[in-house]
Coordinates of C-alpha atoms in Angstrom, one line a residue:
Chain V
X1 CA 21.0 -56.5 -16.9
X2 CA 19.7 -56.0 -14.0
X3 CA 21.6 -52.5 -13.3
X4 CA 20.5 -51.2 -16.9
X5 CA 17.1 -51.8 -15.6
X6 CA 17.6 -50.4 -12.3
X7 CA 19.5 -47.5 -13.8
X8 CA 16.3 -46.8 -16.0
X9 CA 13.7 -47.2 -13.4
X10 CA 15.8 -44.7 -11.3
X11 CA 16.5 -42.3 -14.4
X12 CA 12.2 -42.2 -15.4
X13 CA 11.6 -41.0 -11.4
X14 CA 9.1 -44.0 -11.6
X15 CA 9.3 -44.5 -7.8
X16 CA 8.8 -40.8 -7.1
X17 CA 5.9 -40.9 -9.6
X18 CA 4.7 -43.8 -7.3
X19 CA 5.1 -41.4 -4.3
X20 CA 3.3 -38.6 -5.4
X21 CA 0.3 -40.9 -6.5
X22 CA 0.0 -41.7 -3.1
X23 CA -0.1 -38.6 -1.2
X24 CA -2.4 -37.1 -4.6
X25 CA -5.0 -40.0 -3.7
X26 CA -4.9 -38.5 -0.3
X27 CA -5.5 -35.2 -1.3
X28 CA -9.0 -36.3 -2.2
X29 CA -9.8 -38.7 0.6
X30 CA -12.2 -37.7 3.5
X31 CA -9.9 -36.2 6.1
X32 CA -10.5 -37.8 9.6
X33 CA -9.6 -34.7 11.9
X34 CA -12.5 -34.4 14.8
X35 CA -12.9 -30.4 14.8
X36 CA -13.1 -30.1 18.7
X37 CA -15.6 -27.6 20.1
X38 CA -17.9 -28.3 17.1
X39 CA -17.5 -32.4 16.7
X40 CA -16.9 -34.7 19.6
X41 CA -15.4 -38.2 19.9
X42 CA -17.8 -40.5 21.7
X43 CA -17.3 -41.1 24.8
X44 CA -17.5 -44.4 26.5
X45 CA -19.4 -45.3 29.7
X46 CA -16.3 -45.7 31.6
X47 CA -14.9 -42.3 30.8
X48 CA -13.0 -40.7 33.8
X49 CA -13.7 -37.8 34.3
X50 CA -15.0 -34.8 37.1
X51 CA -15.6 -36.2 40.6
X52 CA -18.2 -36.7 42.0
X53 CA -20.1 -37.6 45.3
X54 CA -23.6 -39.5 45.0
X55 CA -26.6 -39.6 47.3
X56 CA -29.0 -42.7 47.8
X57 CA -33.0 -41.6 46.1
X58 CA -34.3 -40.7 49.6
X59 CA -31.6 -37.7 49.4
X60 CA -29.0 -39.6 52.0
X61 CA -25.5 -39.1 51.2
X62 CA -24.0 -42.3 50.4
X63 CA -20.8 -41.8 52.0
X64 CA -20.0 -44.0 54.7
X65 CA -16.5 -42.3 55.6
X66 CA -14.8 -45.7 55.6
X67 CA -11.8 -44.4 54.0
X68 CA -10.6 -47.2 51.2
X69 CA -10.3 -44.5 48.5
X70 CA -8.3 -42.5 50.6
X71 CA -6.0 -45.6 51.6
X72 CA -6.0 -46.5 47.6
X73 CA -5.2 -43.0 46.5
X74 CA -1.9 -43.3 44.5
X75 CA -1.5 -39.4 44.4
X76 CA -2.9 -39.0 47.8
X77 CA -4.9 -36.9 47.0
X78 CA -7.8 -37.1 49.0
X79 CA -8.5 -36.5 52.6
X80 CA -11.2 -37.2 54.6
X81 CA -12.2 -36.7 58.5
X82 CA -15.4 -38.8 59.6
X83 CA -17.2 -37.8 63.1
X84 CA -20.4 -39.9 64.1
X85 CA -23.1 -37.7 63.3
X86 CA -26.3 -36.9 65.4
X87 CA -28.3 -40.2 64.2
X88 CA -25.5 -42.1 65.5
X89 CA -24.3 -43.0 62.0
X90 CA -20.7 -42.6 60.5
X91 CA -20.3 -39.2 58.2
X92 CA -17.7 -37.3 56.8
X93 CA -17.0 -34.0 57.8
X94 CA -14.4 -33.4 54.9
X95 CA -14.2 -34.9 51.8
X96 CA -11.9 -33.1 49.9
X97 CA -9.9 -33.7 46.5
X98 CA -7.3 -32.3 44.9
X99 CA -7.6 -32.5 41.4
X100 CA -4.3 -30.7 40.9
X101 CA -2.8 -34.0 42.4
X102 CA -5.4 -36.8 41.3
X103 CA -4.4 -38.5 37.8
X104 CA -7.7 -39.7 37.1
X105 CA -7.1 -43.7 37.9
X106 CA -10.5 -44.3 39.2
X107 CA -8.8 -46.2 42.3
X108 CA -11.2 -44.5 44.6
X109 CA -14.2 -45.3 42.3
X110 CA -13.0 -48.8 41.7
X111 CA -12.9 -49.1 46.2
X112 CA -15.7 -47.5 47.0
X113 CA -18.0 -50.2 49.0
X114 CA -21.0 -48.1 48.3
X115 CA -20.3 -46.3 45.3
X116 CA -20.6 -43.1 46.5
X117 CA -17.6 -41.1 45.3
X118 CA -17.5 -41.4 40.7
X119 CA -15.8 -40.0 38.0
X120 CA -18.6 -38.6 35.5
X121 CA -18.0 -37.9 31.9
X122 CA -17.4 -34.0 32.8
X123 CA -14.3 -33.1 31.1
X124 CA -14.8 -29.3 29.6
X125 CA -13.8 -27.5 33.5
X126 CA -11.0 -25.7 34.5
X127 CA -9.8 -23.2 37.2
X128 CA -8.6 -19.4 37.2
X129 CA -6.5 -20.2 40.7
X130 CA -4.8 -23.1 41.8
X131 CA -7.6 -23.2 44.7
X132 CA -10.5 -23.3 41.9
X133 CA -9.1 -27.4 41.5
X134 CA -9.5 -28.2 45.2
X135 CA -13.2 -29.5 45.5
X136 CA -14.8 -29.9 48.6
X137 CA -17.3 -32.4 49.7
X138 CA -20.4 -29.8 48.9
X139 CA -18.9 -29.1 45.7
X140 CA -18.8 -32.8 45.0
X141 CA -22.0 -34.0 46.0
X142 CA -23.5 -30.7 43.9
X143 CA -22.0 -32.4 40.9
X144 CA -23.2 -35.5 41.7
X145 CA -26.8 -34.0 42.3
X146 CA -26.1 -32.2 38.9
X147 CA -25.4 -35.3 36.7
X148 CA -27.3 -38.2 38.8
X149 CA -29.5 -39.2 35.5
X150 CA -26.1 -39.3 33.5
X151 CA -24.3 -41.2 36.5
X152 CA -26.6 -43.8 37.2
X153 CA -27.1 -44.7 33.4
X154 CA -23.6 -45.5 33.1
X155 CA -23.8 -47.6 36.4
X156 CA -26.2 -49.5 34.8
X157 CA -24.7 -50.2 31.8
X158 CA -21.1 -51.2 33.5
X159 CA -23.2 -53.4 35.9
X160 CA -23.0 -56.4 34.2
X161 CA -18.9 -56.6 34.4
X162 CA -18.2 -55.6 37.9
Chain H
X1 CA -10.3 -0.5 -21.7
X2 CA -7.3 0.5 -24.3
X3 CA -9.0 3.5 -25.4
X4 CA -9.1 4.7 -21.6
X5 CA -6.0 3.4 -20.9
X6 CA -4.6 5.8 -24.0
X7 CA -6.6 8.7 -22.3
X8 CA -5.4 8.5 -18.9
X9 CA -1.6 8.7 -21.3
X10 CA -2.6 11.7 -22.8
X11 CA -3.6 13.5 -19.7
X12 CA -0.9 12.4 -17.7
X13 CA 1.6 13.4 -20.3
X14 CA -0.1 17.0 -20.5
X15 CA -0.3 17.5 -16.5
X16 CA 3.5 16.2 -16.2
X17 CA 5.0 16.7 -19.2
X18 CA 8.4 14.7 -19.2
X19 CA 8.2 13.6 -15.5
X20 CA 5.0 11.1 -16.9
X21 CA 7.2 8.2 -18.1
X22 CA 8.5 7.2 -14.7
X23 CA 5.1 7.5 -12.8
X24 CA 3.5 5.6 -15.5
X25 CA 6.4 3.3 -14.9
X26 CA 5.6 2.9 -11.3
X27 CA 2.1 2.6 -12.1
X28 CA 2.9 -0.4 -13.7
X29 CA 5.6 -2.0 -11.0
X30 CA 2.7 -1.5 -9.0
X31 CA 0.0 -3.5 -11.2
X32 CA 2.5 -6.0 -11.1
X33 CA 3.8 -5.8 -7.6
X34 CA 0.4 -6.1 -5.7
X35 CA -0.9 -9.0 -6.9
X36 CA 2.6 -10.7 -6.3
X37 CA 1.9 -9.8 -2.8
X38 CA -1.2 -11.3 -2.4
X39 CA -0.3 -14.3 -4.5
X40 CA 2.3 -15.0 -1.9
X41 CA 0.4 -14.4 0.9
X42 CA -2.5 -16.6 -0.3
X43 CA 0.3 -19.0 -1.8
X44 CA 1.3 -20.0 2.0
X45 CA -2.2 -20.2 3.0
X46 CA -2.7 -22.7 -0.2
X47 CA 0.6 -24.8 0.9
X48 CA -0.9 -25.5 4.2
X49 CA -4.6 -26.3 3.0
X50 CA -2.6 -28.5 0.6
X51 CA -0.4 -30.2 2.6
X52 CA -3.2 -30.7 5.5
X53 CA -5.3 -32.7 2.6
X54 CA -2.4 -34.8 1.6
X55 CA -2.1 -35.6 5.3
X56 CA -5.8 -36.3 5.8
X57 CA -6.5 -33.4 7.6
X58 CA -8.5 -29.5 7.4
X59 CA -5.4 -27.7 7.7
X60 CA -6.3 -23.9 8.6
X61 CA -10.2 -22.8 9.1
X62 CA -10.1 -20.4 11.9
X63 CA -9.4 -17.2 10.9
X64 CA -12.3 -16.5 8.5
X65 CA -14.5 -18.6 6.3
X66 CA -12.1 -22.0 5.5
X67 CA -9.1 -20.2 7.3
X68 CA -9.1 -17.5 3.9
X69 CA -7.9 -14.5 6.9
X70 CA -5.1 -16.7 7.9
X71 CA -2.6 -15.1 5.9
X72 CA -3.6 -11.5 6.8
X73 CA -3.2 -12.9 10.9
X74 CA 0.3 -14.3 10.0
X75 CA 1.2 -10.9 8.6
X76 CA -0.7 -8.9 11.1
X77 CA 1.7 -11.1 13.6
X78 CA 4.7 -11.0 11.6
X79 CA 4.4 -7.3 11.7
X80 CA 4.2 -6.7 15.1
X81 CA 7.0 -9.0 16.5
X82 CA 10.0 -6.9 17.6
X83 CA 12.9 -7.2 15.3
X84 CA 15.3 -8.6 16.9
X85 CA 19.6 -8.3 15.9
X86 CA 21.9 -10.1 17.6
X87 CA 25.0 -8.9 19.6
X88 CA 28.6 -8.7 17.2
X89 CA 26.6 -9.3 14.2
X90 CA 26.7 -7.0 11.0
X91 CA 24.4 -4.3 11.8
X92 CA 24.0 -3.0 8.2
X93 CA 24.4 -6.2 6.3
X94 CA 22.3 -7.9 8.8
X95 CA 19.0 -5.4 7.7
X96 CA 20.1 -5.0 4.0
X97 CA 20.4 -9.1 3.6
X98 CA 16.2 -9.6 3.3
X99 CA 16.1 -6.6 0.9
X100 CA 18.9 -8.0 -1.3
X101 CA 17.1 -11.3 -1.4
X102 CA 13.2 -10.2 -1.8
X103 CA 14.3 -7.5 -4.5
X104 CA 15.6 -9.7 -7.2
X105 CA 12.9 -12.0 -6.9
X106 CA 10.5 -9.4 -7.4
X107 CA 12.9 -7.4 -10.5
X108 CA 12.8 -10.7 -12.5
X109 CA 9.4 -9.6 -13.2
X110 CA 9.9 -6.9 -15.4
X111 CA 10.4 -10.0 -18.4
X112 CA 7.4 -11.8 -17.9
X113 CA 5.1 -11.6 -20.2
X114 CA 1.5 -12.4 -18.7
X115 CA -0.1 -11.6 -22.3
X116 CA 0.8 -10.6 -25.7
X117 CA 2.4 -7.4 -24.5
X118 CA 1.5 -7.3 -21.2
X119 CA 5.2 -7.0 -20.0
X120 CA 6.7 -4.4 -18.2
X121 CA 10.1 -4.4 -20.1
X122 CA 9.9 -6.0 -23.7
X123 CA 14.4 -6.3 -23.8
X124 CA 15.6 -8.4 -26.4
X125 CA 17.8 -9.9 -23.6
X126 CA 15.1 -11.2 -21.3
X127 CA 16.6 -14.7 -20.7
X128 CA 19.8 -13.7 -19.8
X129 CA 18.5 -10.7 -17.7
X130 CA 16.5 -13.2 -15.4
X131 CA 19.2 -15.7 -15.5
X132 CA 20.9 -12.8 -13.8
X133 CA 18.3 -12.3 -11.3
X134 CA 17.4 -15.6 -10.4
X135 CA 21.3 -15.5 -9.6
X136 CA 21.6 -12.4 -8.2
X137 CA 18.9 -13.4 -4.7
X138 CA 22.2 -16.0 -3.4
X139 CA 23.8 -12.9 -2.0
X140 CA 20.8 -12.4 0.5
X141 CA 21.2 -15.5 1.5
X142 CA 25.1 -15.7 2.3
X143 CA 25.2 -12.0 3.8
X144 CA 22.3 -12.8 6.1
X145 CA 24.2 -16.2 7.1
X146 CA 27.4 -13.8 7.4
X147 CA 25.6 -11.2 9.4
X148 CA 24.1 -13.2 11.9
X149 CA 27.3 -14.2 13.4
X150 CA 25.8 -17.3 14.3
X151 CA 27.2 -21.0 13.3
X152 CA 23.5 -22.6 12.5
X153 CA 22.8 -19.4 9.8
X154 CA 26.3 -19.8 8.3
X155 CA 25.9 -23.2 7.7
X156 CA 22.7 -23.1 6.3
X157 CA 24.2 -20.0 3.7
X158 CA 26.8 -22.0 2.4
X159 CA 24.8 -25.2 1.6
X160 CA 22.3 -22.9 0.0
X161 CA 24.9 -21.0 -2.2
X162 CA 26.6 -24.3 -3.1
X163 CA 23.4 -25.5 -3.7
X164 CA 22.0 -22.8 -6.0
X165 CA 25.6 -22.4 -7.8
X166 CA 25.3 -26.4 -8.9
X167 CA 21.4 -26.1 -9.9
X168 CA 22.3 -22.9 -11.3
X169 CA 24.1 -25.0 -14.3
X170 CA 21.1 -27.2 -15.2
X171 CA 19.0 -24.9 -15.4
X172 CA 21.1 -22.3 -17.8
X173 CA 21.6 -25.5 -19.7
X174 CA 18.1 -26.3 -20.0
X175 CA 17.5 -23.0 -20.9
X176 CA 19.9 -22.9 -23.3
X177 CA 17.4 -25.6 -25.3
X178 CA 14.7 -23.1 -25.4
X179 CA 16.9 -20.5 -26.3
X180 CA 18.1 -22.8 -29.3
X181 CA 14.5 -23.6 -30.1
X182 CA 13.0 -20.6 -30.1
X183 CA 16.1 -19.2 -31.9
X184 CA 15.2 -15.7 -29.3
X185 CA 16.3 -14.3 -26.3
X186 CA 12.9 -12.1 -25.8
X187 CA 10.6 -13.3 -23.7
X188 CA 7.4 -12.4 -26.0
X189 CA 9.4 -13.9 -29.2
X190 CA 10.0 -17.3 -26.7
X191 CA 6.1 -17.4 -26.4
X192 CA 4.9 -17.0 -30.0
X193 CA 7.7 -19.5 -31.1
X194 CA 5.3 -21.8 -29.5
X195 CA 2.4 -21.0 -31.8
X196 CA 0.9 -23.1 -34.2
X197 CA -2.5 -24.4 -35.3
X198 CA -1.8 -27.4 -32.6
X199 CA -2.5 -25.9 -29.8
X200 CA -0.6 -27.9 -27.1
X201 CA 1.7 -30.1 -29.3
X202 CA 3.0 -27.1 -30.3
X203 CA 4.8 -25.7 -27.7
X204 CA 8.2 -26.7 -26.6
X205 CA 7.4 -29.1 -23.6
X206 CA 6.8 -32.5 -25.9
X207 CA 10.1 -31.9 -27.9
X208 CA 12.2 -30.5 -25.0
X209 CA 10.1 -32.9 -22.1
X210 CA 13.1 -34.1 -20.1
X211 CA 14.2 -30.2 -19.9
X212 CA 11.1 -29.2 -18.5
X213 CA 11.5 -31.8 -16.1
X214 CA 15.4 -31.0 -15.3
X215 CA 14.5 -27.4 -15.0
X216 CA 11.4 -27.4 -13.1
X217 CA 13.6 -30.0 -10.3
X218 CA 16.4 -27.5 -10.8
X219 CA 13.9 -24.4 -10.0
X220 CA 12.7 -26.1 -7.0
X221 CA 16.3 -26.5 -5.8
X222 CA 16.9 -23.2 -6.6
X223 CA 14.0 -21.6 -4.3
X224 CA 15.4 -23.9 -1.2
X225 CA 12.4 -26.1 -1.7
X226 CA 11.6 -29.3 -0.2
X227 CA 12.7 -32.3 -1.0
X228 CA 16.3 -29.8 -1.6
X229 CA 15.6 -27.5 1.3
X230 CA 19.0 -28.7 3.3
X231 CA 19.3 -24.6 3.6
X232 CA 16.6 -24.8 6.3
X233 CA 17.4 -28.1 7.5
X234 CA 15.2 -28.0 10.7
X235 CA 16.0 -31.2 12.1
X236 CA 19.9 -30.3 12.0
X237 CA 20.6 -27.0 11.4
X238 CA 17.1 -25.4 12.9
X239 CA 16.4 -23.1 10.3
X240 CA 19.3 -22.5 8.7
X241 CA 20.3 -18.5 7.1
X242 CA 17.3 -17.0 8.8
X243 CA 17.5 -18.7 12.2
X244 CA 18.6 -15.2 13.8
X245 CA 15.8 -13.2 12.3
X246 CA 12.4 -12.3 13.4
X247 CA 9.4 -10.0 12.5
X248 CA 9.5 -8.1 9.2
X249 CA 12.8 -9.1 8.5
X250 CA 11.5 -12.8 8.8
X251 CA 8.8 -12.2 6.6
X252 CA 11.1 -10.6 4.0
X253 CA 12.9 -13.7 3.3
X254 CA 9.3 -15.7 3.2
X255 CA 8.1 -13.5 0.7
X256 CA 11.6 -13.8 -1.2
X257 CA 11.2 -17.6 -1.1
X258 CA 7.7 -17.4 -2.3
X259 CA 8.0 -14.6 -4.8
X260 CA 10.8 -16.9 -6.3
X261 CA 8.6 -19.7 -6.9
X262 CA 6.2 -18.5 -8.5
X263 CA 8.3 -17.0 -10.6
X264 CA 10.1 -20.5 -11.2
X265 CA 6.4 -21.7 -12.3
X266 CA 5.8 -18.0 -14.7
X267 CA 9.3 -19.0 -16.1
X268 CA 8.8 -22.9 -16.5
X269 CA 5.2 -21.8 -18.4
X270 CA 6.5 -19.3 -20.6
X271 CA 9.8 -21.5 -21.5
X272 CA 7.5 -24.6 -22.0
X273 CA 4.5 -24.3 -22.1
X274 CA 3.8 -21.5 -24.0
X275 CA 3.1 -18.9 -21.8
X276 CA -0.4 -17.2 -22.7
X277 CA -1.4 -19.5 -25.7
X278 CA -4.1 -21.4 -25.4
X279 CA -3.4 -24.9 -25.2
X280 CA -6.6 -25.9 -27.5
X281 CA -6.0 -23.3 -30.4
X282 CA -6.1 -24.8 -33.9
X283 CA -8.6 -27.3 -32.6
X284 CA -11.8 -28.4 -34.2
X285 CA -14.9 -26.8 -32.2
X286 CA -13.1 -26.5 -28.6
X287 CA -10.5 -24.1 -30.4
X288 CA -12.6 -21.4 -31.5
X289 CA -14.9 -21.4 -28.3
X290 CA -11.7 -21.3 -26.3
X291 CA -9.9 -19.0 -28.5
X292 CA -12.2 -15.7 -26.4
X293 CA -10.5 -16.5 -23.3
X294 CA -8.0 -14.1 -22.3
X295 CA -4.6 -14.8 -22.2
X296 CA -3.9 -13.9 -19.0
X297 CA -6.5 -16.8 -17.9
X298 CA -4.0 -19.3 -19.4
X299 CA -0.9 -17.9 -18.0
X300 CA -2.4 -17.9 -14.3
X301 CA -3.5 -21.2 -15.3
X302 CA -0.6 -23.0 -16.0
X303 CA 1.8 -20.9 -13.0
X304 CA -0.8 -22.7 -11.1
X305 CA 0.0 -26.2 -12.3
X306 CA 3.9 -25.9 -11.5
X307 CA 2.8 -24.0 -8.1
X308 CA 0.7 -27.1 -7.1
X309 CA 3.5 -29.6 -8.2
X310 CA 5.5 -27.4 -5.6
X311 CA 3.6 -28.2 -2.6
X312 CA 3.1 -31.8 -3.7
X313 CA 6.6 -32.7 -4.0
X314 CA 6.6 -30.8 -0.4
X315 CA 4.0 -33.2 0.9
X316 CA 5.9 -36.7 -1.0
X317 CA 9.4 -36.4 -0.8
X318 CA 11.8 -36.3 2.4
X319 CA 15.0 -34.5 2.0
X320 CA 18.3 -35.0 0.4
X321 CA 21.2 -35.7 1.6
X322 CA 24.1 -33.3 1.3
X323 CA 26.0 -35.4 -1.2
X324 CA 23.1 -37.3 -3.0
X325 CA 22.2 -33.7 -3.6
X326 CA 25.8 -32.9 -5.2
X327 CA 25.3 -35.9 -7.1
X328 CA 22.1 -35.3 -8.9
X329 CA 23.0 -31.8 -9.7
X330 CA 26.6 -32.5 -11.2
X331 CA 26.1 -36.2 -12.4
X332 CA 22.9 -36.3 -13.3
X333 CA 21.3 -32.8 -14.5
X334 CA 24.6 -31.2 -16.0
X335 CA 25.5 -34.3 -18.3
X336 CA 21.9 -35.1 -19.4
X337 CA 21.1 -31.2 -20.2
X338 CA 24.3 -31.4 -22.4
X339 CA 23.4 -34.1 -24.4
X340 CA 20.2 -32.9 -25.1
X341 CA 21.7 -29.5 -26.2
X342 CA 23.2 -30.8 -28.5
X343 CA 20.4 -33.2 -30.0
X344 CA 18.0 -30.6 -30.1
X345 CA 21.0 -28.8 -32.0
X346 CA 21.2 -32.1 -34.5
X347 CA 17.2 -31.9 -34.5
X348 CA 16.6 -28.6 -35.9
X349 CA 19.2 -29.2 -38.5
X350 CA 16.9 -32.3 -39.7
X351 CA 13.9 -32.1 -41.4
X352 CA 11.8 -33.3 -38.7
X353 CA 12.4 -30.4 -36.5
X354 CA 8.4 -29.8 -36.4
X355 CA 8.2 -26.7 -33.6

């Protein structure tokens, strides 16, 4: 009995009639695709993005050279050289990092006793040269100066589980 | 518009005297040909917007206003890419393989009738001719397979001849019912067998329904269609008889494919569902205000039915396997279309014959 019934289920296509009900409701449903350079997915506060070096609101670099992001740097690829600058107080001289190398962990944020180096939300850059990737500390702490309002904000609002 | 039309006879006959017929002949491929050409073109464009839906997504919107330029990019593209032929194939059969499968797709059309008269070539013998022709496109596909000199593309050729030989049956079967019903081989005479004062209950898709079905699933096996597209095969055979072909001659065996289904949906509307009739005539009220409407109209409107149920089977079904393939064809399709040859047979001997 149950074959004949089988038999006649398979012979009326009513599981293929099942099938293309599905994907026909589909046809008419919303479709979910974010359409890039005009839409954007949000973005949350902890994104990872761009470096970028901060200074303190008197215009001091924050920057103590002490070296833990370096140390914690699982690509390695940052390098630093600290000097004692004329106020007797410990500076970098280089700060560079590699973003051809760096995979965007957020180790060296994560280290940073001061919180001077941060990843911002900066996503959309890219380079014509394999140099253009390699930024400097004055292109970092341009950046920084560029997107302070942005970076503090999100500072802020991670504040509260750090 | 007739009276110009007879005009523009007249003076064409005077300026070229005997020479007239064939140009006015060509004029006429032409009228048919072009829009074929853009139908396809805009049919791929329709396929992907349709299948990006079904998946929840835009599909393409770049090129133009909703992605409508896309298909002129993709032939813009196709038309620049060097042609490439590979070393020890078949020079000559290698080029002529795309021609020999786009130009019987595109000769079948000479039977269709998109109106009463509107067909190129009115033969008594229609069915038969584009039985013939549907036929005929196979032998692109083996000799490009053949040609290429390359294992994937012969592969791919002989599932798709084995597979278009055994589909091939069904459908001549299924045919065969219309052919019986509408006691004609013309396709004109096929159509206006389907009139009456019914409008759609009286064309041959309610008494012959499980042949529409059988030879609409047959069609789409015939055009190497998805879910019965084993000729292409991606995942095993990469692309199967085409693998080895790029630029035009690539885009020769596209438009073959495409060409050939909508001709599969002209045919399945003219067999079944009667062709340019309109489906309300003989109805109280929505009859006569429908009855204005061209023919034409309801032809295009009814390929377009069978062309969506194309690229919705595309977007349901995954793929056969080789032998559950065999199996439907032979064990399935052939029996059931012979049995219901020969009840429609027994029908129209009864009484209750009503069509």
């Amino acid at each position: 009995m149950k074959n004949i019934i089988d038999f006649f289920k398979s012979f009326l296509l009513l599981e293929l009639l099942k099938g293309m009900s599905v994907t026909g409701k589909y046809f008419f449903a919303r479709h979910i695709t974010v359409e890039y350079p005009e839409e954007k997915t949000p973005q949350s506060f902890r994104f990872r993005g761009l470096h970028a070096q901060r200074r303190y609101p008197n215009g001091e670099e924050r920057c103590i050279g002490c070296k833990l992001c370096e140390a914690v740097c699982p690509a390695l690829a940052i390098k630093i050289e600290v000097a004692e600058r004329a106020d007797g107080s410990r500076r970098t001289t280089q700060y560079d990092i590699d973003l051809v190398k760096c995979i965007f962990c957020g180790f060296c944020e994560e280290s940073c006793p001061v919180d001077a180096i941060v990843e911002t939300r900066v996503y959309e850059y890219h380079g014509e040269n394999r140099g253009d990737l390699y930024y400097t500390k004055a292109m970092l702490l341009a950046n920084g100066d560029k997107h302070e309002a942005q970076i503090a904000k999100d500072r802020a609002a991670d504040a509260k589980y750090r | 518009m007739m009276e110009l039309l007879q005009t523009l006879q007249l003076a064409g006959q005077d300026l070229l005297g005997a020479a007239w017929l064939p140009v006015w002949t060509a004029v006429k491929i032409m009228v048919i040909i072009l829009p074929i050409m853009g139908g396809v073109a805009y049919y791929t464009l329709a396929e992907r917007k349709v299948l990006g839906f079904m998946q929840v997504r835009p599909g393409p919107n770049r090129v133009g206003y909703w992605g409508l330029l896309q298909p002129v990019a993709d032939g813009l593209k196709l038309l620049c890419k060097e042609v490439i032929i590979p070393t020890n194939s078949n020079k000559f059969l290698f080029l002529a393989a795309p021609v020999l499968a786009l130009t019987p797709a595109l000769a079948a059309w000479a039977v269709i009738p998109f109106d009463d008269g509107m067909i190129l070539a009115d033969v008594n013998a229609g069915l038969l001719y584009l039985l013939a022709m549907t036929s005929l496109g196979v032998y692109g596909i083996i000799i490009a397979g053949w040609a290429s000199n390359s294992k994937y593309a012969f592969l791919g050729a002989l599932r798709s001849a084995a597979q278009i030989v055994s589909y091939e049956l069904a459908m001549g079967f299924a045919l065969v019912c219309v052919l019986l019903a509408a006691q004609s081989m013309n396709m004109g005479d096929i159509v206006r067998g389907q009139q009456s004062d019914y409008g759609l209950f009286g064309w041959y898709w309610l008494p012959l329904f499980p042949m529409l079905v059988v030879y609409f699933i047959a069609g789409v096996a015939e055009t190497n269609r998805a879910p019965f597209d084993l000729a292409e095969g991606e995942s095993e055979i990469v692309a199967g008889f085409h693998v080895e072909y790029s630029g035009m001659g690539f885009a020769l065996f596209f438009l073959a494919e495409y060409a050939n289904m909508i001709l599969i949906a002209a045919l399945s509307s003219v067999m079944f569902l009667g062709g340019w009739l309109n489906p309300f005539h003989g109805w109280p009220v929505i009859g006569e205000l429908t009855d204005m409407v061209p023919g034409l109209f309801w032809m295009l409107g009814k390929m377009s039915i069978f062309l969506f149920l194309f690229l919705w089977f595309r977007a349901t079904f995954p793929r056969y396997r080789y032998d559950q393939l065999m199996r439907l064809g032979w064990k399935i399709f052939i029996p059931l279309t012979l049995v219901w040859v020969v009840v429609v047979a027994a029908w129209m001997q009864t009484p209750y014959w009503l069509w």
